[in-house]
mmCIF file of C-alpha atoms and ligand atoms in Angstrom:
data_model
loop_
_atom_site.group_PDB
_atom_site.id
_atom_site.type_symbol
_atom_site.label_atom_id
_atom_site.label_comp_id
_atom_site.label_asym_id
_atom_site.label_seq_id
_atom_site.Cartn_x
_atom_site.Cartn_y
_atom_site.Cartn_z
ATOM 1 C CA MET R 692 0.174 12.167 -24.511
ATOM 2 C CA THR R 693 3.701 12.497 -25.971
ATOM 3 C CA SER R 694 6.342 10.086 -26.893
ATOM 4 C CA ALA R 695 9.681 9.797 -25.258
ATOM 5 C CA HIS R 696 11.100 8.372 -28.452
ATOM 6 C CA SER R 697 10.146 10.976 -31.014
ATOM 7 C CA GLY R 698 8.725 13.670 -28.956
ATOM 8 C CA ALA R 699 5.668 13.822 -31.445
ATOM 9 C CA ALA R 700 2.099 13.954 -29.867
ATOM 10 C CA LEU R 701 0.102 10.990 -30.467
ATOM 11 C CA VAL R 702 -2.766 11.706 -32.867
ATOM 12 C CA HIS R 703 -6.101 9.493 -32.604
ATOM 13 C CA ASP R 704 -8.871 9.317 -35.295
ATOM 14 C CA PRO R 705 -12.122 9.229 -33.398
ATOM 15 C CA ASP R 706 -13.679 6.906 -36.098
ATOM 16 C CA CYS R 707 -10.613 4.557 -36.313
ATOM 17 C CA LEU R 708 -11.179 1.113 -34.754
ATOM 18 C CA PHE R 709 -7.344 0.547 -33.860
ATOM 19 C CA CYS R 710 -7.248 4.214 -32.333
ATOM 20 C CA LYS R 711 -10.318 3.025 -30.095
ATOM 21 C CA ILE R 712 -8.157 -0.093 -29.236
ATOM 22 C CA VAL R 713 -5.104 1.937 -28.297
ATOM 23 C CA GLN R 714 -7.287 4.205 -26.119
ATOM 24 C CA ARG R 715 -8.959 1.084 -24.501
ATOM 25 C CA LYS R 716 -12.391 2.195 -25.691
ATOM 26 C CA ILE R 717 -12.437 -1.161 -27.485
ATOM 27 C CA PRO R 718 -11.170 -4.066 -25.542
ATOM 28 C CA SER R 719 -8.123 -6.276 -26.943
ATOM 29 C CA ARG R 720 -5.845 -8.866 -25.603
ATOM 30 C CA THR R 721 -2.579 -7.035 -25.157
ATOM 31 C CA VAL R 722 0.842 -8.636 -26.357
ATOM 32 C CA TYR R 723 3.010 -5.527 -25.756
ATOM 33 C CA GLU R 724 2.808 -1.995 -25.080
ATOM 34 C CA ASP R 725 5.226 1.242 -24.800
ATOM 35 C CA ASP R 726 4.591 4.821 -25.411
ATOM 36 C CA GLU R 727 4.713 4.530 -29.171
ATOM 37 C CA ILE R 728 3.717 0.939 -29.943
ATOM 38 C CA TYR R 729 0.723 -1.422 -29.185
ATOM 39 C CA ALA R 730 0.622 -5.108 -29.895
ATOM 40 C CA PHE R 731 -2.704 -7.077 -29.386
ATOM 41 C CA HIS R 732 -4.087 -10.545 -30.603
ATOM 42 C CA ASP R 733 -6.073 -10.641 -33.867
ATOM 43 C CA ILE R 734 -9.802 -11.230 -33.024
ATOM 44 C CA HIS R 735 -9.815 -13.728 -36.051
ATOM 45 C CA PRO R 736 -6.430 -15.557 -36.030
ATOM 46 C CA TRP R 737 -5.328 -17.342 -39.297
ATOM 47 C CA ALA R 738 -2.493 -19.239 -37.630
ATOM 48 C CA PRO R 739 -1.859 -20.571 -34.111
ATOM 49 C CA VAL R 740 0.029 -17.423 -33.394
ATOM 50 C CA HIS R 741 -1.445 -14.168 -34.881
ATOM 51 C CA PHE R 742 -1.113 -10.591 -33.454
ATOM 52 C CA LEU R 743 -0.907 -7.193 -34.710
ATOM 53 C CA LEU R 744 1.753 -4.509 -34.027
ATOM 54 C CA ILE R 745 0.572 -0.931 -34.437
ATOM 55 C CA PRO R 746 1.896 2.511 -34.047
ATOM 56 C CA LYS R 747 -0.130 4.207 -31.220
ATOM 57 C CA THR R 748 -0.395 7.393 -33.328
ATOM 58 C CA HIS R 749 -2.861 7.197 -36.224
ATOM 59 C CA ILE R 750 -1.189 6.616 -39.575
ATOM 60 C CA PRO R 751 -3.648 5.225 -42.002
ATOM 61 C CA SER R 752 -1.291 2.702 -43.883
ATOM 62 C CA MET R 753 2.157 1.932 -45.385
ATOM 63 C CA ALA R 754 1.300 4.313 -48.238
ATOM 64 C CA GLN R 755 1.615 7.324 -45.758
ATOM 65 C CA VAL R 756 5.022 6.166 -44.385
ATOM 66 C CA GLY R 757 8.240 8.057 -45.220
ATOM 67 C CA ALA R 758 11.610 8.476 -43.800
ATOM 68 C CA GLU R 759 10.229 10.447 -40.850
ATOM 69 C CA GLN R 760 8.691 7.246 -39.722
ATOM 70 C CA GLY R 761 11.902 5.216 -40.059
ATOM 71 C CA GLU R 762 12.814 5.208 -36.377
ATOM 72 C CA LEU R 763 9.323 4.205 -35.385
ATOM 73 C CA LEU R 764 9.108 1.417 -37.920
ATOM 74 C CA GLY R 765 12.596 0.189 -36.998
ATOM 75 C CA ARG R 766 11.457 -0.169 -33.443
ATOM 76 C CA ILE R 767 8.203 -2.070 -34.387
ATOM 77 C CA MET R 768 10.278 -4.437 -36.607
ATOM 78 C CA ALA R 769 12.927 -4.907 -33.920
ATOM 79 C CA LEU R 770 10.061 -6.298 -31.644
ATOM 80 C CA VAL R 771 8.793 -8.863 -34.037
ATOM 81 C CA PRO R 772 11.474 -11.785 -33.235
ATOM 82 C CA LYS R 773 11.069 -11.208 -29.563
ATOM 83 C CA LEU R 774 7.134 -11.114 -29.444
ATOM 84 C CA ALA R 775 6.901 -13.860 -31.947
ATOM 85 C CA LEU R 776 8.850 -16.308 -29.778
ATOM 86 C CA GLN R 777 7.220 -15.043 -26.700
ATOM 87 C CA GLU R 778 3.747 -15.636 -28.215
ATOM 88 C CA GLY R 779 4.594 -19.295 -29.220
ATOM 89 C CA CYS R 780 6.194 -19.199 -32.537
ATOM 90 C CA ASN R 781 8.925 -21.836 -32.918
ATOM 91 C CA PRO R 782 12.495 -20.814 -33.527
ATOM 92 C CA TYR R 783 13.981 -20.092 -36.850
ATOM 93 C CA PRO R 784 14.698 -21.877 -39.065
ATOM 94 C CA GLN R 785 12.210 -24.648 -38.623
ATOM 95 C CA GLY R 786 9.846 -22.327 -37.011
ATOM 96 C CA GLY R 787 9.829 -18.709 -37.917
ATOM 97 C CA PHE R 788 6.879 -16.273 -38.702
ATOM 98 C CA ARG R 789 5.312 -14.130 -41.256
ATOM 99 C CA ILE R 790 4.825 -10.376 -41.453
ATOM 100 C CA VAL R 791 2.189 -8.937 -43.495
ATOM 101 C CA ALA R 792 1.191 -5.068 -43.965
ATOM 102 C CA ASN R 793 -2.018 -5.022 -46.192
ATOM 103 C CA THR R 794 -2.020 -1.543 -47.844
ATOM 104 C CA GLY R 795 -5.160 0.048 -49.351
ATOM 105 C CA SER R 796 -8.171 -1.749 -50.879
ATOM 106 C CA GLU R 797 -6.446 -3.713 -53.645
ATOM 107 C CA GLY R 798 -3.622 -4.520 -50.866
ATOM 108 C CA GLY R 799 -6.496 -6.343 -48.965
ATOM 109 C CA GLN R 800 -6.528 -3.621 -46.116
ATOM 110 C CA GLU R 801 -9.709 -3.524 -44.004
ATOM 111 C CA VAL R 802 -8.817 -1.339 -41.069
ATOM 112 C CA ALA R 803 -7.207 1.902 -42.087
ATOM 113 C CA HIS R 804 -4.631 2.203 -39.189
ATOM 114 C CA LEU R 805 -1.136 0.933 -40.169
ATOM 115 C CA HIS R 806 -0.738 -2.643 -38.628
ATOM 116 C CA PHE R 807 1.745 -5.471 -39.096
ATOM 117 C CA HIS R 808 0.114 -8.862 -38.871
ATOM 118 C CA VAL R 809 2.669 -11.398 -37.299
ATOM 119 C CA MET R 810 1.732 -15.032 -37.936
ATOM 120 C CA GLY R 811 3.144 -18.298 -37.017
ATOM 121 C CA GLY R 812 3.117 -21.693 -35.359
ATOM 122 C CA PRO R 813 2.845 -25.129 -36.545
ATOM 123 C CA ARG R 814 1.041 -25.719 -39.793
ATOM 124 C CA PRO R 815 -1.474 -25.996 -41.030
ATOM 125 C CA TRP R 816 -2.923 -22.541 -40.688
ATOM 126 C CA LEU R 817 -6.539 -21.383 -41.376
ATOM 127 C CA ARG R 818 -5.086 -19.113 -44.199
ATOM 128 C CA GLY R 819 -1.707 -18.167 -45.859
HETATM 129 P P1 5GP M 1510 -6.452 -5.957 -42.513
HETATM 130 O O1 5GP M 1510 -7.167 -6.741 -43.376
HETATM 131 O O2 5GP M 1510 -6.858 -4.515 -42.366
HETATM 132 O O3 5GP M 1510 -4.851 -6.090 -42.928
HETATM 133 O O4 5GP M 1510 -6.323 -6.525 -41.068
HETATM 134 C C1 5GP M 1510 -7.353 -6.173 -40.042
HETATM 135 C C2 5GP M 1510 -7.276 -7.312 -38.981
HETATM 136 O O5 5GP M 1510 -7.858 -6.832 -37.878
HETATM 137 C C3 5GP M 1510 -7.975 -8.421 -39.356
HETATM 138 O O6 5GP M 1510 -7.154 -9.650 -39.336
HETATM 139 C C4 5GP M 1510 -9.156 -8.537 -38.375
HETATM 140 O O7 5GP M 1510 -9.442 -9.946 -37.881
HETATM 141 C C5 5GP M 1510 -8.528 -7.745 -37.165
HETATM 142 N N1 5GP M 1510 -9.494 -7.118 -36.289
HETATM 143 C C6 5GP M 1510 -10.637 -6.679 -37.030
HETATM 144 N N2 5GP M 1510 -11.492 -5.873 -35.875
HETATM 145 C C7 5GP M 1510 -10.708 -6.191 -34.676
HETATM 146 C C8 5GP M 1510 -11.126 -6.157 -33.375
HETATM 147 O O8 5GP M 1510 -12.062 -5.431 -32.945
HETATM 148 N N3 5GP M 1510 -10.201 -6.578 -32.470
HETATM 149 C C9 5GP M 1510 -9.032 -7.279 -32.817
HETATM 150 N N4 5GP M 1510 -8.249 -7.763 -31.897
HETATM 151 N N5 5GP M 1510 -8.812 -7.505 -34.090
HETATM 152 C C10 5GP M 1510 -9.765 -6.997 -34.989
HETATM 153 ZN ZN1 ZN M 1511 -6.176 4.842 -36.022
#
């Protein structure tokens, strides 16, 4: 499969949980999808709204990101406000949302496929 945006072929790691989710080998609740990006609800939400935005191609974490991923990351970030409201976050400034990208073991990353947590909704939250 190729991307209309970058022209780059999608790379999947057969041992990666989120690559399996992208390929529908493991089910997930879809929030958004295009040729490069997938968003789905976190299986253990910390907040009333909690979904993950990921590139479909396998990038292990933010530690591997450079200028060549700038357009892809820009597209992911530009989706956040629209999807946050769509999923039930309240409008800024009383509402809002949090974006988190845990990176590496000391950064608290458990799944080694780049992902952005988007959390929001009325307080209190389970965590954070
Ligand atoms: P990390 O700790 O790597 O930043 O976040 C990984 C997130 O993936 C966690 O919040 C966890 O709940 C979520 N997660 C782990 N396995 C699955 C799964 O099979 N399906 C979904 N939808 N989320 C998952
Ligand atoms: Zn992956």
